Amino acid sequence: MNQWIPATDFIAADVVRWTEGIYDRRRRGKALRVGERLVAAEVIERGKDGWVKLLVRACTITKDEFAGKSILPLKAGEQVRRGEKTILRGKPQRLQWDDETARQAVVNGSSRGSRYIKKDDDEE
């Protein structure tokens, strides 16, 4: 039932995976690319500022380009923060929900907001 589909957009509660480069920071000059990893994470929160808070579910090193330094994958259960553009640059895929109609209802409801839930900034 685990089917990954290409993702151009994702919402909170989606599980997404993407490829990201691993860089070694140098004291001077440009950072050196030392490898690449495939990250699968659950979206916890998407900020309006372009940052995404994620809970890592799995991480594997796909390329180890620099033999002199060992690369450690991200730990499962760790919370990380990535830029939305960074995820979209890494050819993201999302795990298909068991009930895609429920996901679509969440997408449609999140844009309008629920009439049953009172928000903090609403004044009556």
XYZ file of N, CA, C and O in Angstrom:
496
model
N 0.822 -1.197 0.000
C 0.000 0.000 0.000
C 0.866 1.261 0.000
O 0.372 2.333 -0.203
N 2.158 1.104 0.242
C 3.049 2.263 0.241
C 3.357 2.675 -1.187
O 4.246 2.124 -1.820
N 2.614 3.637 -1.685
C 2.832 4.114 -3.043
C 3.252 5.569 -2.990
O 2.544 6.412 -2.429
N 4.417 5.853 -3.566
C 4.932 7.220 -3.613
C 4.512 7.854 -4.921
O 4.657 7.256 -5.984
N 3.971 9.071 -4.837
C 3.560 9.807 -6.027
C 4.290 11.145 -6.047
O 4.637 11.680 -4.989
N 4.560 11.692 -7.235
C 5.249 12.986 -7.304
C 4.447 14.065 -6.573
O 3.218 14.094 -6.636
N 5.166 14.930 -5.875
C 4.497 15.969 -5.085
C 4.972 17.341 -5.532
O 6.167 17.596 -5.608
N 4.022 18.190 -5.842
C 4.341 19.584 -6.111
C 3.953 20.446 -4.919
O 4.394 21.570 -4.798
N 3.113 19.887 -4.063
C 2.682 20.585 -2.861
C 2.401 19.539 -1.789
O 2.095 18.396 -2.101
N 2.529 19.922 -0.545
C 2.281 18.999 0.552
C 1.661 19.754 1.702
O 1.794 20.968 1.806
N 0.955 19.022 2.561
C 0.262 19.621 3.700
C 0.753 18.960 4.976
O 1.449 17.940 4.929
N 0.372 19.518 6.116
C 0.680 18.890 7.400
C 0.040 17.508 7.417
O -1.060 17.315 6.908
N 0.736 16.529 7.956
C 0.340 15.119 8.046
C 0.740 14.318 6.818
O 0.606 13.103 6.830
N 1.252 14.945 5.763
C 1.789 14.200 4.635
C 3.148 13.637 5.009
O 3.889 14.236 5.790
N 3.477 12.499 4.435
C 4.825 11.939 4.549
C 5.480 12.162 3.192
O 4.962 11.706 2.168
N 6.576 12.889 3.182
C 7.270 13.223 1.940
C 8.687 12.680 1.986
O 9.263 12.482 3.053
N 9.240 12.440 0.798
C 10.654 12.081 0.705
C 11.272 12.872 -0.431
O 10.625 13.165 -1.433
N 12.526 13.222 -0.243
C 13.254 14.013 -1.220
C 14.737 13.725 -1.059
O 15.173 13.149 -0.074
N 15.506 14.164 -2.048
C 16.953 13.998 -2.024
C 17.569 15.353 -1.725
O 17.164 16.366 -2.305
N 18.552 15.363 -0.812
C 19.239 16.616 -0.516
C 20.732 16.375 -0.449
O 21.189 15.292 -0.082
N 21.464 17.385 -0.841
C 22.914 17.306 -0.804
C 23.444 17.518 0.603
O 22.830 18.190 1.426
N 24.603 16.909 0.884
C 25.280 17.086 2.170
C 26.561 17.851 1.890
O 27.341 17.472 1.007
N 26.767 18.927 2.618
C 27.910 19.799 2.385
C 28.782 19.884 3.620
O 28.301 19.840 4.747
N 30.085 20.021 3.375
C 31.054 20.231 4.443
C 31.392 21.709 4.442
O 31.826 22.262 3.423
N 31.176 22.331 5.581
C 31.463 23.769 5.673
C 32.954 23.996 5.814
O 33.620 23.373 6.633
N 33.449 24.880 5.012
C 34.859 25.253 5.043
C 35.004 26.584 5.751
O 34.061 27.362 5.863
N 36.200 26.850 6.222
C 36.436 28.148 6.856
C 36.342 29.278 5.835
O 35.828 30.337 6.121
N 36.871 29.009 4.671
C 36.841 30.024 3.618
C 36.331 29.392 2.329
O 36.534 28.223 2.074
N 35.722 30.196 1.541
C 35.286 29.731 0.237
C 33.954 29.006 0.277
O 33.227 29.013 1.263
N 33.695 28.368 -0.839
C 32.427 27.694 -1.032
C 32.418 26.344 -0.300
O 33.423 25.652 -0.213
N 31.248 25.953 0.210
C 31.107 24.664 0.889
C 31.313 23.535 -0.120
O 30.925 23.624 -1.281
N 31.905 22.447 0.320
C 32.222 21.308 -0.523
C 31.132 20.245 -0.376
O 30.792 19.839 0.744
N 30.597 19.800 -1.500
C 29.564 18.758 -1.470
C 30.239 17.412 -1.212
O 31.098 16.984 -1.977
N 29.841 16.754 -0.129
C 30.483 15.501 0.262
C 29.572 14.293 0.088
O 30.016 13.162 0.249
N 28.296 14.499 -0.239
C 27.408 13.363 -0.433
C 25.978 13.782 -0.674
O 25.679 14.954 -0.910
N 25.104 12.784 -0.608
C 23.685 13.009 -0.862
C 22.897 12.014 -0.014
O 23.341 10.901 0.220
N 21.723 12.436 0.450
C 20.884 11.551 1.249
C 19.432 11.643 0.797
O 18.988 12.669 0.292
N 18.721 10.537 1.016
C 17.297 10.453 0.743
C 16.594 10.509 2.090
O 16.815 9.653 2.947
N 15.769 11.533 2.281
C 15.096 11.760 3.560
C 13.605 11.518 3.389
O 12.998 12.033 2.451
N 13.024 10.745 4.293
C 11.573 10.564 4.357
C 11.127 11.127 5.698
O 11.662 10.752 6.744
N 10.174 12.061 5.668
C 9.761 12.735 6.895
C 8.289 13.098 6.833
O 7.720 13.293 5.759
N 7.696 13.213 8.017
C 6.301 13.623 8.148
C 6.263 15.137 8.352
O 7.012 15.668 9.167
N 5.400 15.796 7.620
C 5.262 17.248 7.741
C 4.475 17.546 9.010
O 3.335 17.109 9.162
N 5.090 18.277 9.928
C 4.426 18.659 11.167
C 3.724 19.997 10.988
O 2.572 20.160 11.349
N 4.443 20.945 10.400
C 3.891 22.292 10.276
C 4.559 23.002 9.107
O 5.756 22.862 8.887
N 3.753 23.741 8.350
C 4.280 24.591 7.282
C 4.060 26.033 7.694
O 2.938 26.458 7.925
N 5.145 26.762 7.791
C 5.044 28.161 8.162
C 4.769 29.037 6.953
O 5.068 28.667 5.825
N 4.204 30.187 7.198
C 3.929 31.129 6.115
C 5.209 31.788 5.612
O 5.226 32.406 4.568
N 6.287 31.634 6.390
C 7.563 32.223 6.015
C 8.393 31.332 5.102
O 9.526 31.671 4.755
N 7.854 30.172 4.679
C 8.564 29.293 3.761
C 9.330 28.168 4.417
O 9.968 27.367 3.742
N 9.269 28.064 5.740
C 9.952 26.993 6.462
C 8.967 25.874 6.770
O 7.795 26.109 7.026
N 9.482 24.641 6.767
C 8.671 23.460 7.038
C 9.305 22.707 8.202
O 10.498 22.426 8.191
N 8.495 22.393 9.219
C 8.963 21.602 10.353
C 8.613 20.146 10.061
O 7.475 19.828 9.723
N 9.612 19.258 10.181
C 9.458 17.865 9.781
C 9.908 16.915 10.880
O 10.792 17.250 11.669
N 9.313 15.733 10.899
C 9.712 14.655 11.796
C 10.299 13.549 10.928
O 9.593 12.952 10.114
N 11.587 13.291 11.073
C 12.283 12.326 10.227
C 11.777 10.918 10.521
O 11.700 10.501 11.678
N 11.413 10.191 9.476
C 10.971 8.800 9.592
C 12.069 7.842 9.139
O 12.235 6.774 9.706
N 12.807 8.214 8.093
C 13.902 7.386 7.590
C 14.872 8.266 6.822
O 14.485 9.293 6.263
N 16.136 7.858 6.805
C 17.155 8.594 6.070
C 18.244 7.613 5.654
O 18.723 6.826 6.471
N 18.611 7.664 4.382
C 19.686 6.812 3.880
C 20.656 7.655 3.068
O 20.252 8.596 2.382
N 21.921 7.316 3.158
C 22.956 7.985 2.374
C 22.954 7.336 0.993
O 23.137 6.118 0.879
N 22.748 8.131 -0.057
C 22.689 7.584 -1.405
C 24.012 7.735 -2.141
O 24.333 6.919 -2.993
N 24.763 8.792 -1.831
C 26.070 9.001 -2.467
C 27.060 9.463 -1.412
O 26.760 10.327 -0.604
N 28.223 8.862 -1.437
C 29.310 9.259 -0.552
C 30.465 9.668 -1.460
O 31.234 8.824 -1.912
N 30.557 10.952 -1.766
C 31.503 11.446 -2.768
C 32.870 11.791 -2.192
O 33.809 11.991 -2.931
N 32.972 11.865 -0.898
C 34.213 12.298 -0.271
C 34.666 11.194 0.674
O 34.048 10.954 1.704
N 35.736 10.502 0.320
C 36.172 9.327 1.078
C 36.789 9.689 2.423
O 36.858 8.855 3.313
N 37.210 10.913 2.617
C 37.919 11.277 3.832
C 37.045 11.531 5.044
O 37.524 11.560 6.172
N 35.760 11.730 4.854
C 34.895 12.078 5.972
C 33.674 11.168 5.985
O 33.038 10.967 4.968
N 33.351 10.606 7.143
C 32.171 9.746 7.231
C 30.928 10.612 7.358
O 30.925 11.628 8.044
N 29.873 10.177 6.695
C 28.614 10.912 6.685
C 27.597 10.128 7.497
O 27.390 8.940 7.259
N 26.964 10.778 8.440
C 25.950 10.131 9.264
C 24.559 10.528 8.781
O 24.301 11.707 8.524
N 23.630 9.567 8.661
C 22.259 9.919 8.269
C 21.529 10.589 9.429
O 21.934 10.490 10.585
N 20.436 11.268 9.115
C 19.584 11.838 10.150
C 18.927 10.701 10.921
O 18.610 9.653 10.366
N 18.684 10.913 12.200
C 18.100 9.879 13.043
C 16.578 9.902 12.945
O 15.973 10.977 12.920
N 15.967 8.729 12.921
C 14.511 8.624 12.909
C 13.973 9.184 14.227
O 14.521 8.937 15.290
N 12.922 9.982 14.145
C 12.338 10.608 15.330
C 12.882 12.002 15.601
O 12.368 12.712 16.456
N 13.885 12.411 14.856
C 14.482 13.737 15.027
C 13.637 14.776 14.290
O 13.129 14.520 13.205
N 13.472 15.953 14.890
C 12.762 17.046 14.227
C 13.778 17.927 13.512
O 14.796 18.294 14.092
N 13.482 18.236 12.257
C 14.337 19.107 11.468
C 13.485 20.190 10.836
O 12.257 20.088 10.765
N 14.147 21.216 10.362
C 13.469 22.320 9.688
C 14.158 22.538 8.355
O 15.383 22.635 8.280
N 13.378 22.576 7.293
C 13.912 22.776 5.954
C 13.097 23.849 5.248
O 11.910 24.022 5.509
N 13.729 24.507 4.331
C 13.028 25.472 3.496
C 12.167 24.734 2.482
O 12.541 23.668 1.977
N 11.018 25.295 2.205
C 10.103 24.675 1.243
C 10.779 24.526 -0.119
O 10.646 23.505 -0.784
N 11.550 25.524 -0.526
C 12.246 25.477 -1.810
C 13.292 24.369 -1.837
O 13.525 23.757 -2.874
N 13.925 24.105 -0.708
C 14.922 23.046 -0.625
C 14.272 21.690 -0.881
O 14.825 20.856 -1.605
N 13.114 21.470 -0.308
C 12.409 20.194 -0.508
C 11.953 20.079 -1.958
O 12.118 19.033 -2.590
N 11.399 21.143 -2.508
C 10.898 21.108 -3.879
C 12.028 20.932 -4.887
O 11.819 20.382 -5.967
N 13.224 21.353 -4.552
C 14.383 21.205 -5.430
C 14.838 19.746 -5.493
O 15.446 19.317 -6.467
N 14.541 18.951 -4.461
C 15.016 17.579 -4.359
C 14.091 16.532 -4.943
O 14.107 15.380 -4.500
N 13.268 16.879 -5.918
C 12.325 15.963 -6.560
C 11.470 15.236 -5.522
O 11.558 14.019 -5.343
N 10.616 15.965 -4.823
C 9.857 15.351 -3.729
C 8.763 14.406 -4.216
O 8.205 14.574 -5.299
N 8.496 13.438 -3.368
C 7.390 12.511 -3.565
C 6.647 12.445 -2.247
O 7.240 12.667 -1.191
N 5.359 12.157 -2.308
C 4.613 12.007 -1.065
C 3.957 10.650 -1.036
O 3.626 10.075 -2.068
N 3.813 10.144 0.177
C 3.175 8.849 0.377
C 1.677 9.024 0.201
O 1.076 9.912 0.812
N 1.108 8.206 -0.654
C -0.325 8.321 -0.923
C -1.109 7.890 0.311
O -0.777 6.911 0.972
N -2.145 8.660 0.631
C -3.009 8.343 1.761
C -3.884 7.136 1.408
O -4.169 6.873 0.242
N -4.338 6.419 2.438
C -5.281 5.324 2.222
C -6.579 5.859 1.635
O -7.210 5.211 0.812
N -6.973 7.045 2.086
C -8.199 7.677 1.614
C -7.847 9.070 1.083
O -7.772 10.029 1.844
N -7.608 9.155 -0.214
C -7.225 10.434 -0.820
C -8.353 11.460 -0.774
O -8.100 12.657 -0.806
N -9.603 11.001 -0.667
C -10.710 11.957 -0.568
C -10.657 12.689 0.776
O -11.012 13.858 0.862
N -10.195 11.995 1.822
C -10.033 12.653 3.125
C -8.937 13.699 3.054
O -9.063 14.786 3.618
N -7.844 13.398 2.337
C -6.773 14.377 2.180
C -7.289 15.604 1.423
O -6.991 16.728 1.765
N -8.062 15.356 0.385
C -8.609 16.462 -0.396
C -9.542 17.319 0.450
O -9.563 18.538 0.321
N -10.285 16.697 1.353
C -11.164 17.455 2.253
C -10.337 18.331 3.191
O -10.714 19.465 3.494
N -9.198 17.807 3.646
C -8.310 18.599 4.504
C -7.736 19.773 3.724
O -7.674 20.892 4.228
N -7.330 19.531 2.488
C -6.775 20.600 1.647
C -7.823 21.682 1.413
O -7.548 22.868 1.556
N -9.037 21.283 1.073
C -10.098 22.257 0.825
C -10.503 22.988 2.097
O -10.767 24.181 2.078
N -10.543 22.283 3.213
C -10.937 22.881 4.484
C -9.884 23.810 5.045
O -10.200 24.810 5.673
N -8.602 23.495 4.809
C -7.540 24.328 5.374
C -7.449 25.675 4.682
O -7.021 26.650 5.269
N -7.873 25.750 3.413
C -7.806 27.034 2.731
C -8.929 27.971 3.196
O -8.764 29.172 3.253
N -10.079 27.398 3.544
C -11.202 28.221 3.994
C -11.215 28.389 5.501
O -11.671 29.379 6.014
N -10.763 27.365 6.192
C -10.883 27.366 7.639
C -12.198 26.713 8.024
O -13.130 26.641 7.233
N -12.283 26.212 9.204
C -13.495 25.546 9.635
C -14.419 26.541 10.323
O -13.985 27.373 11.104
N -15.703 26.427 10.064
C -16.646 27.331 10.703
C -16.963 26.892 12.115
O -17.582 27.611 12.874
N -16.551 25.666 12.492
C -16.832 25.141 13.815
C -15.711 25.394 14.814
O -15.901 25.228 15.996
N -14.545 25.752 14.321
C -13.405 25.977 15.204
C -13.177 27.475 15.327
O -12.993 28.163 14.336
N -13.176 27.952 16.559
C -12.944 29.362 16.788
C -11.453 29.628 16.813
O -10.693 28.952 17.486
N -11.026 30.604 16.056
C -9.609 30.956 16.030
C -9.344 32.033 17.057
O -10.227 32.772 17.466
N -8.086 32.140 17.471
C -7.715 33.113 18.495
C -7.927 34.545 18.053
O -8.269 35.408 18.846
N -7.724 34.805 16.750
C -7.837 36.185 16.297
C -9.263 36.593 15.947
O -9.511 37.741 15.576
N -10.227 35.648 16.020
C -11.633 36.005 15.798
C -12.182 36.734 17.007
O -11.957 36.356 18.139
N -12.919 37.781 16.752
C -13.536 38.513 17.850
C -15.027 38.516 17.676
O -15.539 38.748 16.592
N -15.731 38.264 18.734
C -17.201 38.239 18.655
C -17.783 39.322 19.509
O -17.307 39.731 20.478
